[in-house]
Each structure stands twice: as structure tokens, then as C-alpha cells.
């Protein structure tokens, strides 16, 4: 088995050969990647179930179909993305060709998380391939079955001289980060992101960080309670709450809370039956360590559990849980929950809710449920987050025409669709000049005179700089 350095040297040599540059090569690799997903659907489903007990429905929709959609969209549009982007010109450059050229960065590293171990590994890879890069992908060691399957399949479908899978835990990742890459794309926790930034700074490597945070769901004004409960419960407990864009907590008035709780109970029973642990549609917590962290958070909370709360350590199961009477300084509000526990906090006004959201770190998504467009627009205008969705949750990230990413502590940069292509591309400013207009160029040459300066300032004042 090759060492990390040998793999990196092989990919760097391949990139310098120029093999990844032609559109046809990129299209061929993307088409092969699409075949990999389609040919091995059952193997992928089995691995996802082994890692997270993902229901087939959730696995197909959030892992397989979203990746297929991304691949098909990119294959259909990549040729147009690769075209030079011509820009407006000044008087002095009127006869020149002035354009932006998208060029691959080189050899890039993609470090994926465990919660959506296929989607969050492959979708960044799609953007990197489309942009013409060589790529090392590092699956999470926590979702070992999916990581092992990707390590087996990717070399069979993609060029091993251009794309490689490196497996391992924290030590292997630390060793990998000691190498120089042309870009690092990381999805995961803020704690690990800081370590990645420190390692990247040694080589001045640009980094894209797809992190998380505490995504609020603000329910205010007139609202359809039954529909709100269904959409909230689906978004929160999908994948057992292990989604970076899951609603982390609810803000609402006391009256809305009291109306919402019976609807949540009813919805949970409709979705997952009276015994959710026995329901095949409820995922499990990924590992005993993550289960323990969640149960400790719940144990430290001063709030009152009004729905769920049951757990089974051996089964890595935590029931869909709702906690009320939660204060801003509660243990459940100290960090991203990333599990099936939903705190509900009460506020008395729209302004109080917005102020609460703005006191927290900027989230990956802000959700607002309301039938009143004025409420939705006010929350949109007066808050900041990576994404925004009204009257639903998670759905916004499924559209490849929208950039997906965070802001501030929830992440740097974005991807999906063209945005992934742009993330892994260098936008090179190009000017192709001839030898015409040399008399006009003479205005900038010494000896400098007031007359030349006057002409230059005249052209500048008409947005036609000669410089």
C-alpha cells in the first residue's frame, strides 16, 4: 500500500501532466462516478444502515438521490461553466481580449464527516473533478462501513492516478495535513476546523469550512400548527437529528408552545409509531461516544422533558425528545446538539426572538415559521446565517442552484452546483494585448507632464482608465 507521500506525489505528477484539464476527461470521470452510485446502490444502503441504521427511504433521498442529482446537474452544465467570462473594457484596452479563466487549483483534499458519509464526501468531489483538480478524499473513520466501501469503489470507477482515498483516524488525518495541498475542504466540527486552519496556515493553503452551529427555528405570528409540527418534526428527527442543518432549538411564545406540543406528540406517533425504538424509520446515534455526549447534555439540562427522553445505550437509541422551560444559559444551548433532542425556548415578541438569534453565533441556517410575510421578511432582513428557509427545514440545501455554506463560525465558503465548481477553481484574470494604440499608451510614459496628467484624469473621470 502506498504511503500518503507516495499518493500525493503521484497525484501531483498527474496534475502537472495536464490530463485532468480537458472537458472530455472531466465528463468521463463524472459519468463514471454516476455509474458508481447507480451500480452499487444496495451496497451503499447496506453500509449506511450498518453505520447509522439509516432507513432505506432516508438513505436514498439524502445520500443517493441528492448525489445523483448533483452529478447530473454538473454534467449538464459544466461545459458552460468552463467558458471564459469576458468583461467590460476601458478605452485603453478596447482592442484587447479581457476575460476571466477558470483554472483548477491542483491537488485538493476533501475531509468528510460521518453523519451523511456518502453525500458529504461525493458532492464536494463532484465540484473538484468538474473544476479539473486531482483529489484526495478522506472519509470519516466513525462511519467505517461507508468509508470502507468508498475506498473499495472509488479506485474501480475513477482514475487512480488522479483520485485517491486515504483512510484512518485523527493521527492519519494529522499526518495528511502536514502535506501541502492547493485547497482543503472540510466538513465537521468547529473544534477540528481550528486544527485544520492551523495546519493549512503553514503552507498558506486556502480552506473551505462547512461547519454547523445551533440553527434556530423561530415560530411567530399566525401559523398552521399541524403543518408546522409535521415539518419541524421531520427536519429535526431526520437521521436522528444528526444533521448540520437540523433545527437545533425552537423559539416561540408560550401560547404557541402550548399549542405546538400536542401536535408534536401526535406527529411523532404518526411518523414513528407509539414505540419509536421498534420503528424501522428511526435512525440510531452513530457511536457509543456520541450517545454518551447527548445523554450527558440532557442530564445537565435544567429544562423539563415533556416528550420522549427514553434511551438504550446498547442500541445507541435516543427517543425523539422535546424539552421545555429551557433558559438561554442551559446546557442544551451551550453547543450544537446534533441529536434527537429539541429544546423549546419562549420569547414574547418578534424583536425579542430576533435579538436572541443575533446574540448567538451565526448559524448554518435560520428557519422561521409564519403565515405572515412581514414576519418572514423581518427575520430575513435582521438576522444573518449561511442559509434561510421559511416554513420548512433542510429543504433549501437540496437545490443545486443555491450555494450551500455557512458564515462566521458556521463556515467559510460554499458549494453545490456551480458553487462547488467555483470553490475548486482559480479565477485567473487574463488580458491578451496586441501592439495597437501605442500613441495612446504614450500618455503613461515618462517624462511626465501636466498635459499628460490632464488627459489621464479626463479618461478616468469617464470610467475609462488608461492605467
mmCIF file of C-alpha atoms in Angstrom, residues 10-29 78 82 102-107 128-135 159-163 421 424:
data_model
loop_
_atom_site.group_PDB
_atom_site.id
_atom_site.type_symbol
_atom_site.label_atom_id
_atom_site.label_comp_id
_atom_site.label_asym_id
_atom_site.label_seq_id
_atom_site.Cartn_x
_atom_site.Cartn_y
_atom_site.Cartn_z
ATOM 1 C CA UNK A 10 1.530 10.519 -7.800
ATOM 2 C CA UNK A 11 -1.435 12.877 -7.917
ATOM 3 C CA UNK A 12 0.737 15.959 -8.182
ATOM 4 C CA UNK A 13 2.703 14.431 -11.044
ATOM 5 C CA UNK A 14 -0.548 13.544 -12.796
ATOM 6 C CA UNK A 15 -1.931 17.036 -12.363
ATOM 7 C CA UNK A 16 1.212 18.576 -13.864
ATOM 8 C CA UNK A 17 0.779 16.346 -16.902
ATOM 9 C CA UNK A 18 -2.450 18.205 -17.706
ATOM 10 C CA UNK A 19 -4.597 15.090 -18.032
ATOM 11 C CA UNK A 20 -7.410 16.498 -15.842
ATOM 12 C CA UNK A 21 -7.759 19.732 -17.842
ATOM 13 C CA UNK A 22 -9.800 18.705 -20.917
ATOM 14 C CA UNK A 23 -13.570 18.854 -20.608
ATOM 15 C CA UNK A 24 -13.911 15.342 -22.020
ATOM 16 C CA UNK A 25 -11.771 13.851 -19.244
ATOM 17 C CA UNK A 26 -13.798 15.612 -16.556
ATOM 18 C CA UNK A 27 -17.071 14.487 -18.113
ATOM 19 C CA UNK A 28 -15.820 10.906 -18.320
ATOM 20 C CA UNK A 29 -14.856 10.859 -14.645
ATOM 21 C CA UNK A 78 -20.014 22.026 -16.676
ATOM 22 C CA UNK A 82 -15.658 26.293 -18.144
ATOM 23 C CA UNK A 102 -11.448 29.244 -14.540
ATOM 24 C CA UNK A 103 -8.440 27.046 -13.817
ATOM 25 C CA UNK A 104 -8.070 24.060 -11.480
ATOM 26 C CA UNK A 105 -6.228 24.672 -8.246
ATOM 27 C CA UNK A 106 -4.135 21.489 -8.320
ATOM 28 C CA UNK A 107 -4.248 18.689 -5.758
ATOM 29 C CA UNK A 128 -13.405 19.279 -7.532
ATOM 30 C CA UNK A 129 -13.499 16.918 -10.527
ATOM 31 C CA UNK A 130 -15.600 19.360 -12.573
ATOM 32 C CA UNK A 131 -13.024 22.079 -11.890
ATOM 33 C CA UNK A 132 -10.219 19.828 -13.162
ATOM 34 C CA UNK A 133 -8.371 19.000 -9.949
ATOM 35 C CA UNK A 134 -6.716 15.868 -8.631
ATOM 36 C CA UNK A 135 -8.274 14.886 -5.315
ATOM 37 C CA UNK A 159 -8.656 7.202 -12.391
ATOM 38 C CA UNK A 160 -6.373 6.090 -9.513
ATOM 39 C CA UNK A 161 -3.682 8.416 -10.846
ATOM 40 C CA UNK A 162 -5.982 11.404 -10.283
ATOM 41 C CA UNK A 163 -8.164 10.480 -7.311
ATOM 42 C CA UNK A 421 -17.052 24.282 -9.319
ATOM 43 C CA UNK A 424 -12.284 24.443 -6.549
#
